[in-house]
CSV table of C-alpha atoms and ligand atoms in Angstrom, one decimal:
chain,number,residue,atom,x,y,z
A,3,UNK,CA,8.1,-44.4,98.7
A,4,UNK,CA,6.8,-45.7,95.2
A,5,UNK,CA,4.0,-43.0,93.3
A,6,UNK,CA,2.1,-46.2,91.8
A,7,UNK,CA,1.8,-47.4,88.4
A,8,UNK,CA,2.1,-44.7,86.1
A,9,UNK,CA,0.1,-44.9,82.9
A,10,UNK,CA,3.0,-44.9,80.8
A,11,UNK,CA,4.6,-47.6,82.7
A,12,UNK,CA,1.2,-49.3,82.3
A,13,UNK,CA,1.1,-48.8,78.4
A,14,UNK,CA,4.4,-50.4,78.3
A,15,UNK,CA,3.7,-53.1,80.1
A,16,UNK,CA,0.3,-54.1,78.0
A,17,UNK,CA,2.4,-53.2,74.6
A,18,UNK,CA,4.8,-55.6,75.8
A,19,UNK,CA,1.7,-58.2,75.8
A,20,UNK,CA,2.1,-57.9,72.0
A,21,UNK,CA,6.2,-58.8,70.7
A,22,UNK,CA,5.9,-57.8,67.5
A,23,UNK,CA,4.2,-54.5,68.4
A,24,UNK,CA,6.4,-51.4,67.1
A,25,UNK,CA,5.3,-48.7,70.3
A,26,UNK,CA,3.4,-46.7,67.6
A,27,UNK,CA,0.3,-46.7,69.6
A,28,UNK,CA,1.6,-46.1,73.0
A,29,UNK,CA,3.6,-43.2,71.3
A,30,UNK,CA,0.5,-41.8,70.2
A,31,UNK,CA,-1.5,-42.5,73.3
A,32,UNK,CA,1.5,-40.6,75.5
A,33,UNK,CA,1.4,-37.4,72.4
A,34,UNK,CA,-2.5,-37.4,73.9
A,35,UNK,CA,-2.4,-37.3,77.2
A,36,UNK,CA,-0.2,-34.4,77.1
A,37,UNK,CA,-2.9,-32.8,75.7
A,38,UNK,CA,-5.0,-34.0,78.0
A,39,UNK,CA,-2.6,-32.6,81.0
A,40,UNK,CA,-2.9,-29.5,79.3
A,41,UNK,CA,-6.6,-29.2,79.1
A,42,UNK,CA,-6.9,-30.4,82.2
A,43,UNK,CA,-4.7,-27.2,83.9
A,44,UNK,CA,-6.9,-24.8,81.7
A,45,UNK,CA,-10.5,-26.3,83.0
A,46,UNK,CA,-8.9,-25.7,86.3
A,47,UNK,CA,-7.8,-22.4,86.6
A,48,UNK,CA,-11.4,-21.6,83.7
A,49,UNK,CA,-12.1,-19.0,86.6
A,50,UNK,CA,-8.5,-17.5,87.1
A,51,UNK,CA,-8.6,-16.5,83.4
A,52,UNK,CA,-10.0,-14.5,80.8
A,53,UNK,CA,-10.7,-17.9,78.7
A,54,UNK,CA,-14.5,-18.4,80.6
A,55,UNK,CA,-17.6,-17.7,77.9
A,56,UNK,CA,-18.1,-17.7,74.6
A,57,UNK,CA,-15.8,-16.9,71.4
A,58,UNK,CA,-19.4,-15.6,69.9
A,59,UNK,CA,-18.8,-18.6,67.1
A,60,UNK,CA,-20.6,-21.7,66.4
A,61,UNK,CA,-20.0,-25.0,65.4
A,62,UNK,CA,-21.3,-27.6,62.5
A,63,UNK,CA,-23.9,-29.0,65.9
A,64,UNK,CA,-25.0,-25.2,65.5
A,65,UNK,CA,-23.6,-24.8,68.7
A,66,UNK,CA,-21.9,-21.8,70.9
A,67,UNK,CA,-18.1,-22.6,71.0
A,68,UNK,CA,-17.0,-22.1,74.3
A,69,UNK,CA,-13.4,-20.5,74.2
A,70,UNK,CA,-12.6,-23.6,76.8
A,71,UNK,CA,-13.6,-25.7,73.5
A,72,UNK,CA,-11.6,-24.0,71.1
A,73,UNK,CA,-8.3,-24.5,73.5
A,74,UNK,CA,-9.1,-28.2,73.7
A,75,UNK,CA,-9.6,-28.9,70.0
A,76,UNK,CA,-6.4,-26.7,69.2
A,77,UNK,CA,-4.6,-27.9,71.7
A,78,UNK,CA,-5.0,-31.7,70.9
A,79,UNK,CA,-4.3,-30.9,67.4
A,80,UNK,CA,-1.1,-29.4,68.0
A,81,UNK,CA,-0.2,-32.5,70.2
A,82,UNK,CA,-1.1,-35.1,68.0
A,83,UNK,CA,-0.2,-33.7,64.1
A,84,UNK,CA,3.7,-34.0,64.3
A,85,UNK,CA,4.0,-37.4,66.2
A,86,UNK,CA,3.8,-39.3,62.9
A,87,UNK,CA,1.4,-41.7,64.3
A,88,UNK,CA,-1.7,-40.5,62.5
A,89,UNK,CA,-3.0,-40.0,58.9
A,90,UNK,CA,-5.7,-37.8,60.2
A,91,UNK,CA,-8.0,-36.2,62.7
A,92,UNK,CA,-11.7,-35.3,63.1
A,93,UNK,CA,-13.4,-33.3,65.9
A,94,UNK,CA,-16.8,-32.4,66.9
A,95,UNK,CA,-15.6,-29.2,66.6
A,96,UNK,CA,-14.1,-28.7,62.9
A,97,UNK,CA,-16.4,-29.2,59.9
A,98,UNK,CA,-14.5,-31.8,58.0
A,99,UNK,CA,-11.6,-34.0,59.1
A,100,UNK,CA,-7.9,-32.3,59.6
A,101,UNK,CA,-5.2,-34.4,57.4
A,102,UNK,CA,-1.6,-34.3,59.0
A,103,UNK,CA,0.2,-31.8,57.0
A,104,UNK,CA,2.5,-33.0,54.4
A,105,UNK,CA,5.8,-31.8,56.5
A,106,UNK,CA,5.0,-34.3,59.2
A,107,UNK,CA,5.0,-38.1,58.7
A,108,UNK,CA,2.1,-39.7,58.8
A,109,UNK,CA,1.1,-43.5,60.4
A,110,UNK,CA,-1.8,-45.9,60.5
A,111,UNK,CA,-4.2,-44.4,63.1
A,112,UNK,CA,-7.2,-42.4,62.6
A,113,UNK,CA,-8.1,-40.2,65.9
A,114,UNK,CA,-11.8,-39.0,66.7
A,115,UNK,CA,-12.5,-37.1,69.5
A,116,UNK,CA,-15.1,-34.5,71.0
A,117,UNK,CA,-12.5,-32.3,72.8
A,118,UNK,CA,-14.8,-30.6,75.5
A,119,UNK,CA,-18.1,-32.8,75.9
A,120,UNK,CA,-20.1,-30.7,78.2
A,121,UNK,CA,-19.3,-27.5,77.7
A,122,UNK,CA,-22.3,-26.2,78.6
A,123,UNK,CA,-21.9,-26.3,82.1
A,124,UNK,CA,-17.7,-25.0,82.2
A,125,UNK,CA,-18.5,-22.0,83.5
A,126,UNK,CA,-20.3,-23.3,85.9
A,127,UNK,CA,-18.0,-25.6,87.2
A,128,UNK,CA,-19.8,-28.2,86.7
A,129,UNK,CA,-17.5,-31.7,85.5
A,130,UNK,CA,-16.8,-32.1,81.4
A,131,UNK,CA,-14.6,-34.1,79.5
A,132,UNK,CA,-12.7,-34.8,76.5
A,133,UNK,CA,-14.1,-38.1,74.9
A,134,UNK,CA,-11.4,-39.8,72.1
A,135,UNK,CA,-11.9,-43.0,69.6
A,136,UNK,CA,-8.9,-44.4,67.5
A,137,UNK,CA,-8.8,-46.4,64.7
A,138,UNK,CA,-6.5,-47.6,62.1
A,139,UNK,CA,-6.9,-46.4,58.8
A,140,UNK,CA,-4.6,-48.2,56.3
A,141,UNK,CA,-1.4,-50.8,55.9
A,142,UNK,CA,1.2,-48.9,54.4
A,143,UNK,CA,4.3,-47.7,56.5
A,144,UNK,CA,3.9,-44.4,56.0
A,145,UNK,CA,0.2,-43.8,56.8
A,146,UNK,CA,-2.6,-43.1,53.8
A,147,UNK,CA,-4.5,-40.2,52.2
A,148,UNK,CA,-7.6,-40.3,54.2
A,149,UNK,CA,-10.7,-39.5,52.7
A,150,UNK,CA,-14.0,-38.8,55.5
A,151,UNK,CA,-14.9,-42.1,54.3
A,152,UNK,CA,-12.0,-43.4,56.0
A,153,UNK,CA,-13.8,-42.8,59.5
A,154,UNK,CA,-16.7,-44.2,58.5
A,155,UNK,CA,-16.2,-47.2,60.7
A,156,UNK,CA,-18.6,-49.8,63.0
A,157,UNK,CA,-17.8,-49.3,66.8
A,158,UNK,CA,-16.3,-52.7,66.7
A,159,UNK,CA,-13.4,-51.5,64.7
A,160,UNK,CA,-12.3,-49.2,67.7
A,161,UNK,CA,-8.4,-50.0,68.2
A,162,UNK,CA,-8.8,-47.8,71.4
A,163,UNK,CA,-11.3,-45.9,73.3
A,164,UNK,CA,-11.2,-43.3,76.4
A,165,UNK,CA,-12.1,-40.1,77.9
A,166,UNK,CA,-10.9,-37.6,80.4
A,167,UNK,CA,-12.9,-36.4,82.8
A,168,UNK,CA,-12.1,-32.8,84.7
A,169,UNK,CA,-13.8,-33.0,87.7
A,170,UNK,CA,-13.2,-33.2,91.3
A,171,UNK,CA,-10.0,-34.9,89.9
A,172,UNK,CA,-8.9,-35.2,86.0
A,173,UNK,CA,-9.2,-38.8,85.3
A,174,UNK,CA,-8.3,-40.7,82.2
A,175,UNK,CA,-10.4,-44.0,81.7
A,176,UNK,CA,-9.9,-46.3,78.2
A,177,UNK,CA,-9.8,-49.5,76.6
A,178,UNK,CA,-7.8,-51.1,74.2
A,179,UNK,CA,-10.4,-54.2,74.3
A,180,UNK,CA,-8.8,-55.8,77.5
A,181,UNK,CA,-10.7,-54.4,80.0
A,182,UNK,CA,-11.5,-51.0,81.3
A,183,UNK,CA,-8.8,-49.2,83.1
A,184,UNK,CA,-9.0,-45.7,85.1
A,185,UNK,CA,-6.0,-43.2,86.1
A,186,UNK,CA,-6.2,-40.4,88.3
A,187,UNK,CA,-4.1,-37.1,87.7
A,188,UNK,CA,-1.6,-36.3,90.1
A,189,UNK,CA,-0.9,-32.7,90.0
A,190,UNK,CA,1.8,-32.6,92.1
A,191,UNK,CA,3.7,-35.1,90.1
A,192,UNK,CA,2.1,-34.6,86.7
A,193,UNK,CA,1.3,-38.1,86.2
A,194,UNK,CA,-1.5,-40.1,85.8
A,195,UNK,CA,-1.5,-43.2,88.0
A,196,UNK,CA,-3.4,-46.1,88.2
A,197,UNK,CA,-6.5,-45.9,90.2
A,198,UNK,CA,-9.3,-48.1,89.2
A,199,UNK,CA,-7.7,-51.2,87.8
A,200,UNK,CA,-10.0,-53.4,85.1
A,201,UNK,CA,-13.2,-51.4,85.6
A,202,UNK,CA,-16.5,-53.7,85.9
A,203,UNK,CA,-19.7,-51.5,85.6
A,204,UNK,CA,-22.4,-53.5,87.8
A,205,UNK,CA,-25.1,-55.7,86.3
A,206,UNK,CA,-27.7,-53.1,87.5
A,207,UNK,CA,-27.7,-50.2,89.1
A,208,UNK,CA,-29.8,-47.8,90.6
A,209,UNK,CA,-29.7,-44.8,89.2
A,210,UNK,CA,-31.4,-43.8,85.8
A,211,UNK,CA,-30.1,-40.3,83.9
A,212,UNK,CA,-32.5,-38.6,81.1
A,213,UNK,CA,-33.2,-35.2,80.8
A,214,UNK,CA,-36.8,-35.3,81.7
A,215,UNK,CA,-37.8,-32.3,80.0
A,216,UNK,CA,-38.0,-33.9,77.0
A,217,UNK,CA,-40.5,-36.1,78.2
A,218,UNK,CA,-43.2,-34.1,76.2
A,219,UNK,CA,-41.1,-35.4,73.0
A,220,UNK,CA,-40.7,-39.0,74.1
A,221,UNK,CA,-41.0,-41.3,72.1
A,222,UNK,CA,-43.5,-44.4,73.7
A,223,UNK,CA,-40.8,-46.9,74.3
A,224,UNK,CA,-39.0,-44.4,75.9
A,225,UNK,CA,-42.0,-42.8,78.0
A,226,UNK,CA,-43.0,-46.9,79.2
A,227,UNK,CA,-39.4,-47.0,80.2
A,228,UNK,CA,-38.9,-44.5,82.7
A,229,UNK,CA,-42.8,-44.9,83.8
A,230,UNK,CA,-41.4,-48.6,84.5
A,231,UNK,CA,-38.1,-47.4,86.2
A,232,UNK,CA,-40.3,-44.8,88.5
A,233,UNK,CA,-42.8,-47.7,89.2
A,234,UNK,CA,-40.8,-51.3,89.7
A,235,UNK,CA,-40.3,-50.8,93.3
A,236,UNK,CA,-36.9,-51.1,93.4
A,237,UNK,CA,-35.1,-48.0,95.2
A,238,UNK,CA,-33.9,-46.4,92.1
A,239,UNK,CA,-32.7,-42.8,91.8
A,240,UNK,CA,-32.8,-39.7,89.2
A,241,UNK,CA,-29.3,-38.2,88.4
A,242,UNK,CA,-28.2,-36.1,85.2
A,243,UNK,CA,-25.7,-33.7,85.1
A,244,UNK,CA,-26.0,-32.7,81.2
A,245,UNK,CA,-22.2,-33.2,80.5
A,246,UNK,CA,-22.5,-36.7,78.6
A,247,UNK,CA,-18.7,-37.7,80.0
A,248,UNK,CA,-19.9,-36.7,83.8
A,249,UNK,CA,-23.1,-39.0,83.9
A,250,UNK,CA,-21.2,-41.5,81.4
A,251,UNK,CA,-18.8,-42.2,84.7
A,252,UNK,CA,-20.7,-42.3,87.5
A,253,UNK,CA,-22.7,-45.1,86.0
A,254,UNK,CA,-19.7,-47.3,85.0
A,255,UNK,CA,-18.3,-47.2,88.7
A,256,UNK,CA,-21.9,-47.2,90.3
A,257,UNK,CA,-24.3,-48.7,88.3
A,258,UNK,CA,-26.8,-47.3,86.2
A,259,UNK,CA,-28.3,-46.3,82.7
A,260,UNK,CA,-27.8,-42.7,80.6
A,261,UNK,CA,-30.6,-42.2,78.0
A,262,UNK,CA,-30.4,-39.8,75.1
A,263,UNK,CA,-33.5,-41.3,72.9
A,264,UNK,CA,-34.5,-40.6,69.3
A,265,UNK,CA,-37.5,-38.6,70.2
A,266,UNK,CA,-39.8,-36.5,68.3
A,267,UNK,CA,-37.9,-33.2,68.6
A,268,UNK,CA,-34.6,-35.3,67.9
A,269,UNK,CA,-35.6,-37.9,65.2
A,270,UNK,CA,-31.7,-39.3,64.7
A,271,UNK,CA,-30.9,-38.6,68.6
A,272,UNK,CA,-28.8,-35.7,70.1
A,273,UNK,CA,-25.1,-37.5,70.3
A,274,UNK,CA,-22.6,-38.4,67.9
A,275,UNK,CA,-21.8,-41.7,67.1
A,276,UNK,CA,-18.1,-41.5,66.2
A,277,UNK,CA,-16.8,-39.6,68.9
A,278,UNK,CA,-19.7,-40.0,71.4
A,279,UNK,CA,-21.5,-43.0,71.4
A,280,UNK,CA,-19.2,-45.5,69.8
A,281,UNK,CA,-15.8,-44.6,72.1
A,282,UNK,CA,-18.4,-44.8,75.2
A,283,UNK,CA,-20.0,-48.1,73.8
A,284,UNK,CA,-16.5,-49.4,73.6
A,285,UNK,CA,-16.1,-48.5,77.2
A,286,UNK,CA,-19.1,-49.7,77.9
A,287,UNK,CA,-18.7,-53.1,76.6
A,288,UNK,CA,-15.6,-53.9,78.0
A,289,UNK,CA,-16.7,-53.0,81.3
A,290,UNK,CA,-19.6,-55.6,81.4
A,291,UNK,CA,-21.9,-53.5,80.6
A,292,UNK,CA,-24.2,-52.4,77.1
A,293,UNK,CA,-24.6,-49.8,74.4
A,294,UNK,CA,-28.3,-49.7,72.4
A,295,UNK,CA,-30.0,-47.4,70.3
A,296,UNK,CA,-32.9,-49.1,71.6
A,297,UNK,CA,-33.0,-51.5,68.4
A,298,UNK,CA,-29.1,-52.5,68.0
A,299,UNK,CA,-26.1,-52.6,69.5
A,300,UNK,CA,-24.4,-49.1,69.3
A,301,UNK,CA,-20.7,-50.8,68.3
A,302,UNK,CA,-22.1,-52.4,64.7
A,303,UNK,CA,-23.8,-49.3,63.3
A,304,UNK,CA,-22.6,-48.6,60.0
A,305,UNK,CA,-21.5,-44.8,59.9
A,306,UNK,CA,-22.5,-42.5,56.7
A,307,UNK,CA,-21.7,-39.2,58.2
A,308,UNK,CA,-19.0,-37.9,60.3
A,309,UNK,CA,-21.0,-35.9,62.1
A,310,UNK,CA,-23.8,-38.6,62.3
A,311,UNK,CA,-26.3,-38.4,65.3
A,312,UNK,CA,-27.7,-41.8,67.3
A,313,UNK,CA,-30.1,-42.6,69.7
A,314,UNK,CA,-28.2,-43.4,72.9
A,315,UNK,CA,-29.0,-46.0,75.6
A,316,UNK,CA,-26.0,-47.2,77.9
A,317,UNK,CA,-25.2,-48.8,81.1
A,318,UNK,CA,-26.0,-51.2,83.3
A,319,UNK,CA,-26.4,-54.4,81.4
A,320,UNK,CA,-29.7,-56.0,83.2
A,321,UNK,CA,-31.2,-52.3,82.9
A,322,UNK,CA,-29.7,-51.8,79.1
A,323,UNK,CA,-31.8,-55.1,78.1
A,324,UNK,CA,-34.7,-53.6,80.2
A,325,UNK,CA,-35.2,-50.2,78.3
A,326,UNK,CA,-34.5,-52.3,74.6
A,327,UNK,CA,-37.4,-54.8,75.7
A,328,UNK,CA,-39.8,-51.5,76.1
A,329,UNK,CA,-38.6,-50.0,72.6
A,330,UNK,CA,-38.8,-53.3,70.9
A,331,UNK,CA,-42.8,-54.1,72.5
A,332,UNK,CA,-43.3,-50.5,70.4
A,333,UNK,CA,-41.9,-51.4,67.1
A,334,UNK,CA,-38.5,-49.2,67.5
A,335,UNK,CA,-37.2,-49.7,64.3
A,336,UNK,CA,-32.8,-51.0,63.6
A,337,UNK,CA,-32.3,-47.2,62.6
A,338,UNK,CA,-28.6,-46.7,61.2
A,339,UNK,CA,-28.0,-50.4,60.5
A,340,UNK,CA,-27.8,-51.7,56.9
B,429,P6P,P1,-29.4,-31.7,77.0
B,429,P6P,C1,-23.7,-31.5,76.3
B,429,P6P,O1,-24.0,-30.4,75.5
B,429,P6P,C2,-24.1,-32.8,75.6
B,429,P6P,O2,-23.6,-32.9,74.3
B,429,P6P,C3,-23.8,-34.0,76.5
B,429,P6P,O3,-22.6,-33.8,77.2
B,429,P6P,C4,-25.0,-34.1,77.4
B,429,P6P,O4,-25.2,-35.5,77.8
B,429,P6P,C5,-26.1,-33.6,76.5
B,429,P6P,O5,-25.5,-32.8,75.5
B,429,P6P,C6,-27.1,-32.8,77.3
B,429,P6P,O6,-28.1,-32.4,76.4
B,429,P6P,O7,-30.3,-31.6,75.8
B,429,P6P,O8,-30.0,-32.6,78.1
B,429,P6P,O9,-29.0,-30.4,77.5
């Protein structure tokens, strides 16, 4: 009885695609899903354990750490510092960006990630997810001395981009730039297998997902948009769960667009770029589908800060195209490109 394609065979088998590859990345991609099978059995048992709520801390965003968040973030940390595969880290959880400690060797790969996106709804038991961007940093053998500046890279300079998603099942969906592939945990086997083979998100899709309350802030591109949506006739529907990896999903296997505007209340958007936008762009984009701040492609935004903010509008690629046409009849303006 064969247990499918196991992402690592899977990650040997596209390495191999590349001879004069030296397994650096897969080795770094295998010290991250470890991580992500630990997460993964912590969002699980959230309920069994004292680790629901908040530490009573807050984050650069401003925001409540969940104690769910601070596991994540430390536990990818601690999986990915000694593998020798990175010069450096940043979260959306840790102020600046975490250089591999001098007793470890460092290599040639940058790693972003937002290590509980959603967190919000955890004790709720609602879906969230740990959202990851890589990118290489520098030539040298031995990695580089990273400054923040180093991170401070266009979308299109993604080597690799993926999240995992703890829902109904933990699933683990990336791109290395040849297609979108998916793999579903398998708990009893503590493997991730292959599930959802070269992922195409459809042209168009149904559903639209915008947190309507801020309709009072929109923006008018924004409010013609949805007015649009709500009046073409077609048999669209409303979903949107708040947990940016949990709507992200759905539309790339169903269909459909996720809209997180500049608005008045949020002039530069809600999201981050690096670790948000840019690895879901990525995703995106590989899937057939689009990534737009409403005025420009997500993937060649020039980053300033690592913490930057954007206007997000992703999905479907007929619907993507839609919703820039409306922001582009009102003037919406290439913010974030120079
Ligand atoms: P709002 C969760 O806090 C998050 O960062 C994303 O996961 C989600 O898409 C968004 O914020 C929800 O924001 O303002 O609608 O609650």
């Amino acid at each position: 009885m064969t247990i499918g394609v196991t992402l690592t065979k899977f990650l040997l088998e596209e390495q191999r695609r590349f001879p004069s590859s030296s397994g650096n990345f897969t080795s770094l991609f295998s010290d991250l899903v470890v991580a992500a099978k630990i997460i993964s059995r912590e969002v699980n048992r959230a309920g069994l354990i004292d680790i629901l709520g908040a530490t009573g801390s807050r984050n650069i965003q401003g925001e409540e750490v969940q104690k769910l968040d601070d596991y994540a973030n430390t536990a990818i940390i601690h999986a990915m510092e000694h593998g020798g595969h990175l010069s450096a880290m940043a979260s959306e959880e840790m102020d600046t960006v975490i250089k591999v400690d001098a007793k470890y060797p460092r290599g040639n790969y940058l790693l972003l990630f937002d290590p509980l996106d959603g967190s919000s709804n955890i004790d709720v038991n609602v879906s969230v997810g740990t959202i990851f961007s890589i990118l290489r940093c520098c030539k040298g053998p031995n990695g580089c001395d990273v400054e923040e500046k180093d991170f401070f890279q266009p979308g299109v300079k993604q080597t690799c981009a993926g999240y995992i998603i703890y829902g109904s099942s933990t699933m683990l969906v990336y791109t290395t730039g040849n297609g979108v592939h998916g793999f579903t945990l398998d708990p009893s086997v503590g493997e991730f297998l292959l599930s959802h083979e070269n992922i195409r998100m459809p042209e168009r899709g149904r559903i639209y997902s915008i947190n309507d309350a801020n309709s009072k802030h929109w923006l008018p591109g924004t409010a013609e948009y949805i007015k649009k949506i709500k009046e073409n006739g077609r048999d669209t529907t409303a979903r949107y769960v708040g947990s940016l990896v949990a709507d992200f999903h759905r539309n790339l296997l169903k269909g459909g667009i996720f809209l997180y505007p500049a608005d008045k209340k949020s002039a530069k958007g809600k999201l981050r770029l690096l670790y948000e936008a840019s690895p879901l762009a990525f995703i995106a984009e590989q899937a057939g589908g689009k990534a737009s701040t409403g005025a420009g492609r997500i993937m060649e935004i020039e980053p300033v800060e690592l913490h930057q903010r954007t206007s997000l509008i992703i999905g479907s690629k007929l619907d993507v195209e839609e919703a820039e046409a409306c922001w582009k009849a009102h003037g919406a303006q290439r913010e974030g490109f120079v």
